[in-house]
CSV table of C-alpha atoms and ligand atoms in Angstrom, one decimal:
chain,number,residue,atom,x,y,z
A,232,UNK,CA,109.0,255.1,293.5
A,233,UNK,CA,107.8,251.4,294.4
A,234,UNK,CA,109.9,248.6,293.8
A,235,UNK,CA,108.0,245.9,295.7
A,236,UNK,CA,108.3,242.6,294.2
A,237,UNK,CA,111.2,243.6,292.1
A,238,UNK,CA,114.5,242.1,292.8
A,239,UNK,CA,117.6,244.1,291.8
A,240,UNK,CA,121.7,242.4,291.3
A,241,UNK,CA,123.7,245.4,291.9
A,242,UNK,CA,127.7,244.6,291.2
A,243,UNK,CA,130.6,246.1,293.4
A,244,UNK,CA,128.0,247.1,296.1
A,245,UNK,CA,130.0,246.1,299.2
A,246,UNK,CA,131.0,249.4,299.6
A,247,UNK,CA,130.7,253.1,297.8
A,248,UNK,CA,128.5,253.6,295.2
A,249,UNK,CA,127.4,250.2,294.7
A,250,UNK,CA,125.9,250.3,298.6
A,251,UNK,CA,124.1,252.9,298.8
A,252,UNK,CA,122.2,252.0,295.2
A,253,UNK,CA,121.6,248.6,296.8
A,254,UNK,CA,120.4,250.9,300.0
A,255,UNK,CA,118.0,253.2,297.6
A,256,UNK,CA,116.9,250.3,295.4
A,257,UNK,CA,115.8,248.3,299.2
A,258,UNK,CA,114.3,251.1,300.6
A,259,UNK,CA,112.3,251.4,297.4
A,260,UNK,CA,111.3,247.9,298.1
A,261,UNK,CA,113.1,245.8,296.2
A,262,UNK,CA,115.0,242.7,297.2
A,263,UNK,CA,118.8,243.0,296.7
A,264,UNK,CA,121.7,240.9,295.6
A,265,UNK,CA,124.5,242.2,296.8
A,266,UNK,CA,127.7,241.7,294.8
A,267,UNK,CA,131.2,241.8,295.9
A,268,UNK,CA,135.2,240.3,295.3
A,269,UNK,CA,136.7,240.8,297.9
A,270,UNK,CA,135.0,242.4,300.8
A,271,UNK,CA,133.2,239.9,302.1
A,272,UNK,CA,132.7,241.2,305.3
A,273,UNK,CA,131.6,245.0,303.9
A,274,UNK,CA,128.7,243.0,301.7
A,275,UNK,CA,127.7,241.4,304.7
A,276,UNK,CA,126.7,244.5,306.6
A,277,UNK,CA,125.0,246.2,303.2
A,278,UNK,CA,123.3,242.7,304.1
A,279,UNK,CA,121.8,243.7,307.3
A,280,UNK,CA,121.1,247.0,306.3
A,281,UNK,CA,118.9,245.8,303.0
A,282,UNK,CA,116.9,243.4,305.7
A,283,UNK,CA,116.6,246.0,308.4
A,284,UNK,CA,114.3,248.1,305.2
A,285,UNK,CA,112.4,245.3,305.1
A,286,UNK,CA,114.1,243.5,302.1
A,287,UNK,CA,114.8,240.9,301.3
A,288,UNK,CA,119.1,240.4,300.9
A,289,UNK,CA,121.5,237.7,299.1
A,290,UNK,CA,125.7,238.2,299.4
A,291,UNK,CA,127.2,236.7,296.1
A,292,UNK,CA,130.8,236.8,295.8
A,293,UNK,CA,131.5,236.7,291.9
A,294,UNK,CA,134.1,238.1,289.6
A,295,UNK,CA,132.1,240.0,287.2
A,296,UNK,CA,134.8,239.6,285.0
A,297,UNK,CA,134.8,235.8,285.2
A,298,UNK,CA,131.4,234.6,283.1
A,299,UNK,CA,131.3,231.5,285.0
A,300,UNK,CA,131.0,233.2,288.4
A,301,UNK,CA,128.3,235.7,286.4
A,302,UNK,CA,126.3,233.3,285.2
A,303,UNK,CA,126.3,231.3,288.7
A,304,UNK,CA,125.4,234.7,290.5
A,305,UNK,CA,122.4,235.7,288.1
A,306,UNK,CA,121.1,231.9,289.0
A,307,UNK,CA,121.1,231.6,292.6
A,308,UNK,CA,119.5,235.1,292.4
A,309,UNK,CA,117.1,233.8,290.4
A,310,UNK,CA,116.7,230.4,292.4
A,311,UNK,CA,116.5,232.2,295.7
A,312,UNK,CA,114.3,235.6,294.8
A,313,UNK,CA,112.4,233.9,291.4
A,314,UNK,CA,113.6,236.7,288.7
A,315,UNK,CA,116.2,239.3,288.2
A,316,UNK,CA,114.2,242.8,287.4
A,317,UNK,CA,117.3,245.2,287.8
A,318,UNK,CA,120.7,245.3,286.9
A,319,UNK,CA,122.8,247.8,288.2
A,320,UNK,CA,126.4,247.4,286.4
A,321,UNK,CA,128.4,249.5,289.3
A,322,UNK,CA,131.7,246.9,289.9
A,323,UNK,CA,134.9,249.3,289.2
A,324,UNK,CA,138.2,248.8,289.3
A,325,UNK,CA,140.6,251.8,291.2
A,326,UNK,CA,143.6,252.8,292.5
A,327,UNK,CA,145.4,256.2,292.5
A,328,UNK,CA,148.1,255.3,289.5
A,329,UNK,CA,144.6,254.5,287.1
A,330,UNK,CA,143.9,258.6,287.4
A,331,UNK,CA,147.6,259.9,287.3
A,332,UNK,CA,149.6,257.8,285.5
A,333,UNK,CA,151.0,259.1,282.0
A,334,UNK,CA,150.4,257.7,278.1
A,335,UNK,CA,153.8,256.1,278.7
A,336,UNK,CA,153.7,254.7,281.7
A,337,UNK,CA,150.0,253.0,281.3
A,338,UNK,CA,150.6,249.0,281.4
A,339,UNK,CA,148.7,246.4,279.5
A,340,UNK,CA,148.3,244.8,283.4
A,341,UNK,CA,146.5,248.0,284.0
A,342,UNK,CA,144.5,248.2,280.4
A,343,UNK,CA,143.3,244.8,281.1
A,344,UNK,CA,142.6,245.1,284.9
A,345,UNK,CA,140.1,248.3,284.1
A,346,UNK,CA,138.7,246.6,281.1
A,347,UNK,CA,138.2,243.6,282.7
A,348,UNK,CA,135.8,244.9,285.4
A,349,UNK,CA,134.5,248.2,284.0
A,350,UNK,CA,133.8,246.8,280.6
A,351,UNK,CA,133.8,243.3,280.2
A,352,UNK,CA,132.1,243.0,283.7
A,353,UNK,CA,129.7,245.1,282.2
A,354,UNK,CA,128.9,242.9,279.4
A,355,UNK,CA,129.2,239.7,281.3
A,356,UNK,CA,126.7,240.7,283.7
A,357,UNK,CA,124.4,242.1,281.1
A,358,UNK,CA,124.3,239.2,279.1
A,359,UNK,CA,124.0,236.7,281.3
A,360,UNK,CA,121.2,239.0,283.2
A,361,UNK,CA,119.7,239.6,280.0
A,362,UNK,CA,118.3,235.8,279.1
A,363,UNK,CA,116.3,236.1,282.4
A,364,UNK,CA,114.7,239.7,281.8
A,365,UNK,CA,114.0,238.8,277.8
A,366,UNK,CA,112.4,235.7,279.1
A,367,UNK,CA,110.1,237.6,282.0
A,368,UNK,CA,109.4,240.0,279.0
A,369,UNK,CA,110.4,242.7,281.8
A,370,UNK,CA,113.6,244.0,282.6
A,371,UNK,CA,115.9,247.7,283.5
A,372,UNK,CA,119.7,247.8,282.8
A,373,UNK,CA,121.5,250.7,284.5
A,374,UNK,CA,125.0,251.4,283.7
A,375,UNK,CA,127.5,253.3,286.0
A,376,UNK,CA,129.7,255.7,283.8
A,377,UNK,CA,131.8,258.6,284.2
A,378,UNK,CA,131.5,262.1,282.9
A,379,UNK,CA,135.0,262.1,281.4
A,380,UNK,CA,133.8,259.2,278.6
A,381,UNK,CA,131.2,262.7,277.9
A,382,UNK,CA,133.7,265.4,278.2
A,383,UNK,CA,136.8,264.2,278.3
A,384,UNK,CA,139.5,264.6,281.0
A,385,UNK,CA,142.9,264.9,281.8
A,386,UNK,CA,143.1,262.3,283.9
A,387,UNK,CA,142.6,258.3,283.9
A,388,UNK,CA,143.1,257.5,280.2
A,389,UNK,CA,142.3,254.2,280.6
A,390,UNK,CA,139.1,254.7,282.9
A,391,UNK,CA,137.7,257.3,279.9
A,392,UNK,CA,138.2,254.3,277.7
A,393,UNK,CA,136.2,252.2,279.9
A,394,UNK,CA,133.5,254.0,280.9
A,395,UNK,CA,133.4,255.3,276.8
A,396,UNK,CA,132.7,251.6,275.7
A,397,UNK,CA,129.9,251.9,278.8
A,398,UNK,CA,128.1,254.3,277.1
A,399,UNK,CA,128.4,252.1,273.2
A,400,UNK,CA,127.2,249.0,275.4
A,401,UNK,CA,124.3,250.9,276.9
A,402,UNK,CA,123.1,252.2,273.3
A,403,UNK,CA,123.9,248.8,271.5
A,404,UNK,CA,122.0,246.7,274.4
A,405,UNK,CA,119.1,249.6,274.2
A,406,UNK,CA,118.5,248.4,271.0
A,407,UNK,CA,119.2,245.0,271.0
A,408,UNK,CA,117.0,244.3,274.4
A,409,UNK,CA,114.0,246.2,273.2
A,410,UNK,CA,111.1,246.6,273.5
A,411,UNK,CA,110.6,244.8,276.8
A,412,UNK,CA,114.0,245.5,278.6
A,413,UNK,CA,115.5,249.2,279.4
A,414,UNK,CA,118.9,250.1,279.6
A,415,UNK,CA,120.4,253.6,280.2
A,416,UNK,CA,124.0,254.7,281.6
A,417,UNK,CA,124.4,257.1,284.5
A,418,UNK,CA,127.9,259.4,283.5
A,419,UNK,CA,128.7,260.4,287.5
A,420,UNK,CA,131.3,263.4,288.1
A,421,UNK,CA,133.0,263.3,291.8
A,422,UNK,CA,131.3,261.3,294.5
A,423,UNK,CA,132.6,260.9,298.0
A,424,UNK,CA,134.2,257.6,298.0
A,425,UNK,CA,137.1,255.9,298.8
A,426,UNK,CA,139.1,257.3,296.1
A,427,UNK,CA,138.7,260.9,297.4
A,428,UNK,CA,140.9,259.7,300.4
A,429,UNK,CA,143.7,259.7,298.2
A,430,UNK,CA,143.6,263.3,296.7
A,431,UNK,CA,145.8,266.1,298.6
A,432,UNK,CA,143.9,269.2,299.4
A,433,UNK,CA,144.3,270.8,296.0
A,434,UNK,CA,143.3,268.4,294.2
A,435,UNK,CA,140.3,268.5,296.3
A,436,UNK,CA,139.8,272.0,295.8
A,437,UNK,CA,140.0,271.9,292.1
A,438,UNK,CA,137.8,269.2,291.7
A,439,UNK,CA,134.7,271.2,293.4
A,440,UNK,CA,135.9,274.2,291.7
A,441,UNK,CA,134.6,273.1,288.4
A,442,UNK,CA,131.3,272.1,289.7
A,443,UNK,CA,128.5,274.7,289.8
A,444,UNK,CA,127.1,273.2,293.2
A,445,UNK,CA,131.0,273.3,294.0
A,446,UNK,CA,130.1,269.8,296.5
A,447,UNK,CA,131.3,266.1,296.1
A,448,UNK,CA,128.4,264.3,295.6
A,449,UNK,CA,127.1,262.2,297.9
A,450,UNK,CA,126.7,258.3,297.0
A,451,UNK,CA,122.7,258.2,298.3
A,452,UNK,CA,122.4,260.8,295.4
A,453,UNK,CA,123.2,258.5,292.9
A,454,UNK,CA,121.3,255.8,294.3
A,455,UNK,CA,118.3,258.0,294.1
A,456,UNK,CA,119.0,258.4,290.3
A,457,UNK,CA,119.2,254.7,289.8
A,458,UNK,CA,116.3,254.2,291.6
A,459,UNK,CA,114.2,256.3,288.8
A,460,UNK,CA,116.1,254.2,286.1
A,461,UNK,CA,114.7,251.1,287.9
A,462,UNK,CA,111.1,252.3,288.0
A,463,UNK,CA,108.3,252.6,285.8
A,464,UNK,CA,108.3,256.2,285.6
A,465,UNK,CA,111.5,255.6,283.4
A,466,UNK,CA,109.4,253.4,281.2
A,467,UNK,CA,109.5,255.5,277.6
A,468,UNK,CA,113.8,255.9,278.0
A,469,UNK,CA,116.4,253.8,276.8
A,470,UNK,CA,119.8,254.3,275.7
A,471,UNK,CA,120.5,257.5,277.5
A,472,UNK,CA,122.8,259.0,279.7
A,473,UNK,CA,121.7,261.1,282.5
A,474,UNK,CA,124.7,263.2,283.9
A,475,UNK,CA,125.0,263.1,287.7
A,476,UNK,CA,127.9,265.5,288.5
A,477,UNK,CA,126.7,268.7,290.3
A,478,UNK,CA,126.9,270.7,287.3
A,479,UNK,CA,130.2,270.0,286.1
A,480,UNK,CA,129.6,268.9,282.4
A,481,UNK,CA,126.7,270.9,281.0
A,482,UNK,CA,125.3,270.2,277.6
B,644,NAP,N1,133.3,257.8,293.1
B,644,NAP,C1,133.2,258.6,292.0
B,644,NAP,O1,133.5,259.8,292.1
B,644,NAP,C2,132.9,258.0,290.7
B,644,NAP,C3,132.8,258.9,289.6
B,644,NAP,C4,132.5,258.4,288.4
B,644,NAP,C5,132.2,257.0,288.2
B,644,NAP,N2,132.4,256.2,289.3
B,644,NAP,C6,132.1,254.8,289.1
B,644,NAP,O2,131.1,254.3,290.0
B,644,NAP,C7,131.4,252.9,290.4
B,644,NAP,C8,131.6,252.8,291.9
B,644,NAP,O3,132.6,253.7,292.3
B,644,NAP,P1,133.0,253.8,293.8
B,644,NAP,O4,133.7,255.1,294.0
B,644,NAP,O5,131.9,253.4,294.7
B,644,NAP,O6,134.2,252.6,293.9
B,644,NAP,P2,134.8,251.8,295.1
B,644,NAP,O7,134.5,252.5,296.4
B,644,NAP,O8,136.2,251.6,294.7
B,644,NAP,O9,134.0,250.4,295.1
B,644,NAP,C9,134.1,249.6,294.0
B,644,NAP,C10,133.2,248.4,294.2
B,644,NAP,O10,133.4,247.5,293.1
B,644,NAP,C11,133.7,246.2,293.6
B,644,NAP,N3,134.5,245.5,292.6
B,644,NAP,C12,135.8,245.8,292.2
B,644,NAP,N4,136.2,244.8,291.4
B,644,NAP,C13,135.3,243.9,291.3
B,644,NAP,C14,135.1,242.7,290.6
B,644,NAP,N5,136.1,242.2,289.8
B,644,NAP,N6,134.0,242.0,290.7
B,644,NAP,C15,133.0,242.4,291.5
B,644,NAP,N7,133.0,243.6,292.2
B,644,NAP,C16,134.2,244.3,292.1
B,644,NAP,C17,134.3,246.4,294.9
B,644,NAP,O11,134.1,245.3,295.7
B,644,NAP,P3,135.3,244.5,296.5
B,644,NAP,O12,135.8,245.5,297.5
B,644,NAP,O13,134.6,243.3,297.1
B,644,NAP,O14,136.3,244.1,295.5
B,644,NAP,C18,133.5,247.6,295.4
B,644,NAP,O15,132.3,247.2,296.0
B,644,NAP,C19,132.6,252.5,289.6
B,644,NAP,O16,132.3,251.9,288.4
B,644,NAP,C20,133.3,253.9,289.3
B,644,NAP,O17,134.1,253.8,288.2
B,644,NAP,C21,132.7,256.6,290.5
């Protein structure tokens, strides 16, 4: 799928996920912002990699739950690449309490920290990228969700919550950015990342047990996905969720 000319912010892609969409999006020939918090030095090397594909590669640190730092990002991409085509809203927040920690124990620190930058990131970012895209009468919105704000889960009540309100901010932006501009969630079940580090063997083993293709997925896969949602062949969809997940959560 060609993505020349296009130029893509993708948040939280210093590492996980986030890189290898910003990887996909570049070698589909789009020019990258690459967003990040804290690891500076992470985003740097996605850096290199986007201009070794022959991309073209900006590192902006920003808070994407902080609208100042949002709206500063979405204008030096802007002033250095000329539009914003693609958002991708990937920026997470995680830690091992956020997926085992019990109704009483759950914090408003921790209901505010995942809100923060899985939600109101997610609006900030959408907003703020939205006046460009509604003014180049062109633009594609992807979402990163999770399979539990489809199915439901044991686990991560707060996360569910989060990546719930992903999927009502994809359908309400859907309608609200049409015609010109697309927007569509992807719900992804387990991907190797960093958070698999911190599950014992078990845990692991349950986990691929309730996929059909009984794998992690890997985070190139998702990129691949996102790269569709960024392209023209995705053209006639908005406000869906496309389920990435191995074959966990059939429906
Ligand atoms: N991995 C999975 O199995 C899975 C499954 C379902 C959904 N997801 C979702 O997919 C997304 C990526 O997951 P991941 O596993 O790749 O996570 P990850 O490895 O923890 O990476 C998270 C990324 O978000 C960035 N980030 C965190 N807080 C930020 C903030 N306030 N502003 C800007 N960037 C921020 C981090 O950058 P810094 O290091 O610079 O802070 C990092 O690049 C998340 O939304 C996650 O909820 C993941």
């Amino acid at each position: 799928m060609n993505l020349k000319g296009k130029v893509a912010i993708v948040t939280g892609s210093s590492r996980g996920i986030g890189k290898a969409i910003a990887l996909e999006l570049a070698r589909g020939g789009a020019d990258v912002v690459i967003n990040y918090s804290k690891s500076a030095d992470e985003a740097e090397k996605v850096a290199q990699e986007v201009k070794a594909s022959g991309s073209r590669a900006l590192v902006v640190k920003a808070d994407v739950s902080n609208r100042e730092e949002v709206v500063e990002m979405v204008n030096r991409a802007q002033k250095e690449f000329g539009a914003v085509h693609i958002l991708v809203n990937n920026a997470g927040y995680s830690s091992r309490d956020l997926w085992f920690m019990k109704l009483e124990d759950i914090t408003e620190k921790m209901w505010s920290d995942v809100m923060n930058v899985d939600l109101k990131g997610a609006f900030l970012c959408s907003q703020a990228a939205a006046k460009v895209m509604q003014g180049q009468k062109e633009g594609k919105i992807i979402n990163i969700s999770s399979t539990p704000a489809v199915a439901g889960d044991p686990y991560g009540m707060v996360y569910t919550v989060a990546k719930s309100g992903i999927l009502g901010l994809t359908k309400a932006l859907a309608w609200s950015l049409a015609p010109h501009v697309q927007v569509n969630a992807v719900a992804l079940g387990s991907i190797r990342t960093g958070w698999v580090e911190w599950l014992n063997e078990e845990e692991r083993r349950s986990f691929t047990e309730e996929m059909a293709l009984k794998r992690f997925g890997r985070p190139e896969e998702v990129g691949r996905v996102v790269v569709f949602l960024a392209s023209n062949a995705s053209d006639f969809m908005t406000g869906q969720t496309v389920i990435v997940d191995g074959g966990a959560v059939m429906r």
